Structures are given as C-alpha cells and as structure tokens.
C-alpha cells in the first residue's frame, strides 16, 4: 500500500533552469568577483572543486557554504536573478487531487525548496532537504530509510518520483522504496503514477 508519494523538486516539479542558473552562472560570477578573475576561469576552477568533492559531498549542494566562502546573500541573489522558478502546473494540479499525502525530497537546501515552491508548499505534508535535514549531499539509500522511519511507515509504503537515475531510482529501490523515473513527459508520468497507485493501493 502506498502511504506517501515522494517528489524530487529540481528537474521534476521545478524546471532545472532556475537551479542551473544559480550554480552555473551566478555562483561563478560571485567567485570571479571574490578572486578577481574572469568568468571562464571562475567556472573552470569551480568545476574542478566540484569534481574533487564528488556528488555526495554536502558542499556540492549547500548554497550557505558558498555564500560564506564568497561573501553573498543567497536570498538576495535569487530575488534578483534573471531566471526564476517555473513549476509544472499540471503535476501540481494532479498532486492537489491526490488523497495520498505527498512529500518533497530534494538534494537542495530548505531555502531553495521554499523559494521554488512558494505557496505550493502547502500541497506537501513534509519537505526534506538532504543538506539541512540529513547533513549530507545527495539522496542515499540511508536517507530513504530514515524518511520511512520518520514517517512511521515501511520503505515499500513510499513511492518516490524523480529524474535522476542513481539518486531517485537506484538508491530509492535499494532502500525498498517504489521508484518512478520522470523523463520530462508529464502526461506519461501521471498515467504511470495512476497505474501504480491503482495496483499497489493507497491509504486514504
């Protein structure tokens, strides 16, 4: 029985362009200003740092860490960014129609989650940030298990949906969580989700 539907945020409910703009453009610009170098050099040096960290390092996703290192305020940067969040209205409408509670599980920080969701955060029973709530980078098998414990359910009572093969599908499946891969086709996703909920059953 599916008791919770878990959603990835960036790249699934929210277009990746907003987050990409921060990490690939705005962060390098702040780095360039701090280290007095051109933008291309800043991007290259940051890329080398990210590669050295690895995708499960908390600093890979922690805007507060980079804000402290480079001397900027993330909230101010986001408010003045030329790329703003764009949510999938069809998915959000479908989520609003579900009787099964929904949660967010994101690699990003609570600041980004709150900013991107805005008033749509009310659609979700809980929101989880890997960085802020579990002090780690990336969605690991252990994080899915920890969320199941916090929700007082078994991992197989959760269905997680996301666009990343490793973190949203492989790691969720290893934890015993049902996983559904989002490929950008909203209608296909809703159809697949309806089929799973009908097959597995839900808790009203």
mmCIF file of C-alpha atoms in Angstrom:
data_model
loop_
_atom_site.group_PDB
_atom_site.id
_atom_site.type_symbol
_atom_site.label_atom_id
_atom_site.label_comp_id
_atom_site.label_asym_id
_atom_site.label_seq_id
_atom_site.Cartn_x
_atom_site.Cartn_y
_atom_site.Cartn_z
ATOM 1 C CA UNK A 1 0.000 0.000 0.000
ATOM 2 C CA UNK A 2 1.337 3.427 -0.952
ATOM 3 C CA UNK A 3 1.020 5.710 2.056
ATOM 4 C CA UNK A 4 3.193 8.586 0.803
ATOM 5 C CA UNK A 5 4.121 9.890 -2.638
ATOM 6 C CA UNK A 6 7.583 11.474 -2.583
ATOM 7 C CA UNK A 7 8.664 14.026 -5.192
ATOM 8 C CA UNK A 8 12.021 15.285 -6.335
ATOM 9 C CA UNK A 9 11.959 19.043 -6.829
ATOM 10 C CA UNK A 10 14.520 20.394 -9.288
ATOM 11 C CA UNK A 11 14.197 18.800 -12.696
ATOM 12 C CA UNK A 12 10.866 17.204 -11.799
ATOM 13 C CA UNK A 13 8.362 19.604 -10.237
ATOM 14 C CA UNK A 14 10.518 22.659 -10.924
ATOM 15 C CA UNK A 15 12.383 23.274 -14.163
ATOM 16 C CA UNK A 16 16.119 22.804 -13.726
ATOM 17 C CA UNK A 17 16.883 26.145 -15.398
ATOM 18 C CA UNK A 18 16.437 28.080 -12.148
ATOM 19 C CA UNK A 19 18.878 25.957 -10.163
ATOM 20 C CA UNK A 20 21.284 25.656 -13.107
ATOM 21 C CA UNK A 21 21.378 29.425 -13.422
ATOM 22 C CA UNK A 22 22.454 29.748 -9.783
ATOM 23 C CA UNK A 23 25.143 27.065 -9.867
ATOM 24 C CA UNK A 24 26.430 27.567 -13.410
ATOM 25 C CA UNK A 25 26.174 31.350 -13.789
ATOM 26 C CA UNK A 26 25.529 33.279 -10.579
ATOM 27 C CA UNK A 27 27.898 31.280 -8.363
ATOM 28 C CA UNK A 28 30.799 31.577 -10.863
ATOM 29 C CA UNK A 29 30.104 35.312 -11.119
ATOM 30 C CA UNK A 30 30.429 35.637 -7.333
ATOM 31 C CA UNK A 31 33.586 33.508 -7.436
ATOM 32 C CA UNK A 32 35.059 35.708 -10.167
ATOM 33 C CA UNK A 33 34.356 38.843 -8.144
ATOM 34 C CA UNK A 34 35.856 37.340 -4.986
ATOM 35 C CA UNK A 35 39.008 36.013 -6.675
ATOM 36 C CA UNK A 36 39.363 38.803 -9.273
ATOM 37 C CA UNK A 37 39.347 36.560 -12.322
ATOM 38 C CA UNK A 38 37.287 36.305 -15.489
ATOM 39 C CA UNK A 39 34.087 34.250 -15.640
ATOM 40 C CA UNK A 40 35.571 31.449 -17.720
ATOM 41 C CA UNK A 41 38.382 30.973 -15.200
ATOM 42 C CA UNK A 42 35.883 31.025 -12.327
ATOM 43 C CA UNK A 43 33.757 28.344 -13.993
ATOM 44 C CA UNK A 44 36.782 26.144 -14.655
ATOM 45 C CA UNK A 45 38.105 26.439 -11.108
ATOM 46 C CA UNK A 46 34.691 25.776 -9.559
ATOM 47 C CA UNK A 47 34.206 22.750 -11.804
ATOM 48 C CA UNK A 48 37.480 21.308 -10.575
ATOM 49 C CA UNK A 49 36.388 21.868 -6.976
ATOM 50 C CA UNK A 50 33.028 20.179 -7.581
ATOM 51 C CA UNK A 51 34.725 17.204 -9.245
ATOM 52 C CA UNK A 52 37.078 16.838 -6.279
ATOM 53 C CA UNK A 53 34.145 16.947 -3.843
ATOM 54 C CA UNK A 54 32.052 14.315 -5.592
ATOM 55 C CA UNK A 55 28.276 14.377 -5.959
ATOM 56 C CA UNK A 56 27.564 13.112 -2.439
ATOM 57 C CA UNK A 57 29.568 15.854 -0.714
ATOM 58 C CA UNK A 58 27.265 18.220 1.187
ATOM 59 C CA UNK A 59 29.114 21.278 -0.139
ATOM 60 C CA UNK A 60 28.160 20.275 -3.669
ATOM 61 C CA UNK A 61 24.593 21.410 -2.855
ATOM 62 C CA UNK A 62 24.974 23.802 0.068
ATOM 63 C CA UNK A 63 24.397 27.382 -1.053
ATOM 64 C CA UNK A 64 25.073 28.606 2.520
ATOM 65 C CA UNK A 65 28.600 27.201 2.344
ATOM 66 C CA UNK A 66 29.351 29.053 -0.873
ATOM 67 C CA UNK A 67 27.685 32.218 0.391
ATOM 68 C CA UNK A 68 30.021 32.201 3.396
ATOM 69 C CA UNK A 69 33.050 31.468 1.214
ATOM 70 C CA UNK A 70 32.321 34.100 -1.412
ATOM 71 C CA UNK A 71 30.509 36.749 0.623
ATOM 72 C CA UNK A 72 26.995 36.943 -0.804
ATOM 73 C CA UNK A 73 23.442 36.520 0.447
ATOM 74 C CA UNK A 74 21.664 33.674 -1.354
ATOM 75 C CA UNK A 75 18.180 35.113 -0.863
ATOM 76 C CA UNK A 76 19.222 38.434 -2.385
ATOM 77 C CA UNK A 77 20.916 36.690 -5.304
ATOM 78 C CA UNK A 78 17.824 34.584 -6.024
ATOM 79 C CA UNK A 79 15.431 37.526 -5.840
ATOM 80 C CA UNK A 80 17.486 39.464 -8.388
ATOM 81 C CA UNK A 81 18.218 36.528 -10.699
ATOM 82 C CA UNK A 82 17.003 36.845 -14.284
ATOM 83 C CA UNK A 83 15.830 33.196 -14.202
ATOM 84 C CA UNK A 84 13.048 32.475 -11.722
ATOM 85 C CA UNK A 85 11.381 29.191 -10.691
ATOM 86 C CA UNK A 86 8.945 27.578 -13.107
ATOM 87 C CA UNK A 87 6.753 24.832 -11.626
ATOM 88 C CA UNK A 88 4.922 22.145 -13.587
ATOM 89 C CA UNK A 89 1.314 23.283 -13.161
ATOM 90 C CA UNK A 90 -0.138 20.016 -14.490
ATOM 91 C CA UNK A 91 1.790 17.948 -11.957
ATOM 92 C CA UNK A 92 0.866 20.293 -9.131
ATOM 93 C CA UNK A 93 -2.807 20.104 -10.103
ATOM 94 C CA UNK A 94 -2.609 16.326 -10.071
ATOM 95 C CA UNK A 95 -0.864 16.346 -6.691
ATOM 96 C CA UNK A 96 -3.632 18.570 -5.312
ATOM 97 C CA UNK A 97 -6.178 15.935 -6.397
ATOM 98 C CA UNK A 98 -4.491 13.044 -4.598
ATOM 99 C CA UNK A 99 -5.823 11.777 -1.285
ATOM 100 C CA UNK A 100 -2.465 10.142 -0.550
ATOM 101 C CA UNK A 101 -0.152 12.604 1.242
ATOM 102 C CA UNK A 102 2.768 13.999 -0.736
ATOM 103 C CA UNK A 103 6.263 14.940 0.418
ATOM 104 C CA UNK A 104 9.294 16.617 -1.147
ATOM 105 C CA UNK A 105 12.739 15.014 -1.040
ATOM 106 C CA UNK A 106 15.387 17.262 -2.551
ATOM 107 C CA UNK A 107 19.156 17.433 -2.623
ATOM 108 C CA UNK A 108 18.925 21.199 -2.322
ATOM 109 C CA UNK A 109 18.571 23.355 0.789
ATOM 110 C CA UNK A 110 15.377 24.425 2.517
ATOM 111 C CA UNK A 111 15.966 27.954 1.272
ATOM 112 C CA UNK A 112 15.747 26.758 -2.334
ATOM 113 C CA UNK A 113 12.808 24.443 -1.589
ATOM 114 C CA UNK A 114 10.807 27.264 -0.006
ATOM 115 C CA UNK A 115 11.728 29.757 -2.723
ATOM 116 C CA UNK A 116 10.888 27.436 -5.602
ATOM 117 C CA UNK A 117 7.626 26.088 -4.183
ATOM 118 C CA UNK A 118 6.266 29.362 -2.823
ATOM 119 C CA UNK A 119 2.657 28.938 -1.714
ATOM 120 C CA UNK A 120 2.546 25.487 -3.369
ATOM 121 C CA UNK A 121 4.475 24.165 -0.376
ATOM 122 C CA UNK A 122 1.058 23.791 1.276
ATOM 123 C CA UNK A 123 0.398 20.818 -1.027
ATOM 124 C CA UNK A 124 3.053 18.774 0.776
ATOM 125 C CA UNK A 125 2.786 17.119 4.160
ATOM 126 C CA UNK A 126 6.569 17.331 4.674
ATOM 127 C CA UNK A 127 9.578 18.700 2.824
ATOM 128 C CA UNK A 128 13.010 17.143 3.260
ATOM 129 C CA UNK A 129 16.361 18.706 2.364
ATOM 130 C CA UNK A 130 19.278 16.288 2.204
ATOM 131 C CA UNK A 131 21.603 19.126 3.214
ATOM 132 C CA UNK A 132 19.596 20.706 6.029
ATOM 133 C CA UNK A 133 17.677 17.730 7.407
ATOM 134 C CA UNK A 134 20.243 14.942 6.998
ATOM 135 C CA UNK A 135 23.534 16.877 6.780
ATOM 136 C CA UNK A 136 24.637 15.050 3.660
ATOM 137 C CA UNK A 137 24.778 15.581 -0.070
ATOM 138 C CA UNK A 138 22.653 13.570 -2.459
ATOM 139 C CA UNK A 139 19.833 11.100 -1.928
ATOM 140 C CA UNK A 140 21.328 7.929 -0.491
ATOM 141 C CA UNK A 141 19.720 4.617 0.413
ATOM 142 C CA UNK A 142 20.078 5.612 4.063
ATOM 143 C CA UNK A 143 18.117 8.833 3.570
ATOM 144 C CA UNK A 144 15.141 6.962 2.133
ATOM 145 C CA UNK A 145 15.281 4.566 5.080
ATOM 146 C CA UNK A 146 15.477 7.468 7.541
ATOM 147 C CA UNK A 147 12.452 9.174 5.976
ATOM 148 C CA UNK A 148 10.430 5.965 6.233
ATOM 149 C CA UNK A 149 11.296 5.794 9.943
ATOM 150 C CA UNK A 150 10.343 9.425 10.465
ATOM 151 C CA UNK A 151 7.011 8.863 8.743
ATOM 152 C CA UNK A 152 6.446 5.633 10.724
ATOM 153 C CA UNK A 153 5.998 3.553 7.572
ATOM 154 C CA UNK A 154 7.934 0.843 5.767
ATOM 155 C CA UNK A 155 10.056 1.866 2.759
ATOM 156 C CA UNK A 156 7.721 -0.061 0.434
ATOM 157 C CA UNK A 157 4.898 2.220 1.605
ATOM 158 C CA UNK A 158 6.585 5.126 -0.208
ATOM 159 C CA UNK A 159 6.588 5.878 -3.933
ATOM 160 C CA UNK A 160 9.348 8.292 -4.989
ATOM 161 C CA UNK A 161 9.380 10.168 -8.299
ATOM 162 C CA UNK A 162 12.407 11.911 -9.769
ATOM 163 C CA UNK A 163 14.593 12.468 -12.811
ATOM 164 C CA UNK A 164 17.982 11.213 -11.598
ATOM 165 C CA UNK A 165 18.709 7.565 -12.415
ATOM 166 C CA UNK A 166 21.063 6.992 -9.492
ATOM 167 C CA UNK A 167 19.641 9.071 -6.665
ATOM 168 C CA UNK A 168 15.929 8.956 -7.453
ATOM 169 C CA UNK A 169 15.659 5.439 -8.846
ATOM 170 C CA UNK A 170 18.588 3.155 -7.925
ATOM 171 C CA UNK A 171 19.089 4.395 -4.366
ATOM 172 C CA UNK A 172 15.351 4.507 -3.669
ATOM 173 C CA UNK A 173 14.921 0.959 -4.976
ATOM 174 C CA UNK A 174 17.862 -0.275 -2.893
ATOM 175 C CA UNK A 175 16.085 1.073 0.187
ATOM 176 C CA UNK A 176 12.904 -0.796 -0.742
ATOM 177 C CA UNK A 177 11.051 2.311 -1.920
ATOM 178 C CA UNK A 178 8.947 2.179 -5.074
ATOM 179 C CA UNK A 179 10.516 4.457 -7.691
ATOM 180 C CA UNK A 180 9.192 6.093 -10.839
ATOM 181 C CA UNK A 181 11.502 7.790 -13.332
ATOM 182 C CA UNK A 182 10.422 11.189 -14.648
ATOM 183 C CA UNK A 183 11.664 11.769 -18.206
ATOM 184 C CA UNK A 184 10.004 15.106 -18.879
ATOM 185 C CA UNK A 185 6.693 13.719 -20.155
ATOM 186 C CA UNK A 186 4.131 14.908 -17.619
ATOM 187 C CA UNK A 187 1.169 13.046 -19.096
ATOM 188 C CA UNK A 188 3.089 9.763 -19.213
ATOM 189 C CA UNK A 189 4.180 10.242 -15.618
ATOM 190 C CA UNK A 190 0.650 10.883 -14.377
ATOM 191 C CA UNK A 191 -0.589 7.798 -16.251
ATOM 192 C CA UNK A 192 2.180 5.636 -14.782
ATOM 193 C CA UNK A 193 1.554 7.027 -11.303
ATOM 194 C CA UNK A 194 -2.160 6.318 -11.558
ATOM 195 C CA UNK A 195 -1.406 2.727 -12.587
ATOM 196 C CA UNK A 196 0.963 2.196 -9.634
ATOM 197 C CA UNK A 197 -1.471 3.673 -7.124
ATOM 198 C CA UNK A 198 -4.280 1.526 -8.520
ATOM 199 C CA UNK A 199 -2.128 -1.612 -8.399
ATOM 200 C CA UNK A 200 -0.498 -1.063 -5.007
ATOM 201 C CA UNK A 201 -3.465 0.590 -3.341
ATOM 202 C CA UNK A 202 -3.376 3.779 -1.294
ATOM 203 C CA UNK A 203 -4.214 4.896 2.210
ATOM 204 C CA UNK A 204 -6.992 7.437 2.023
#
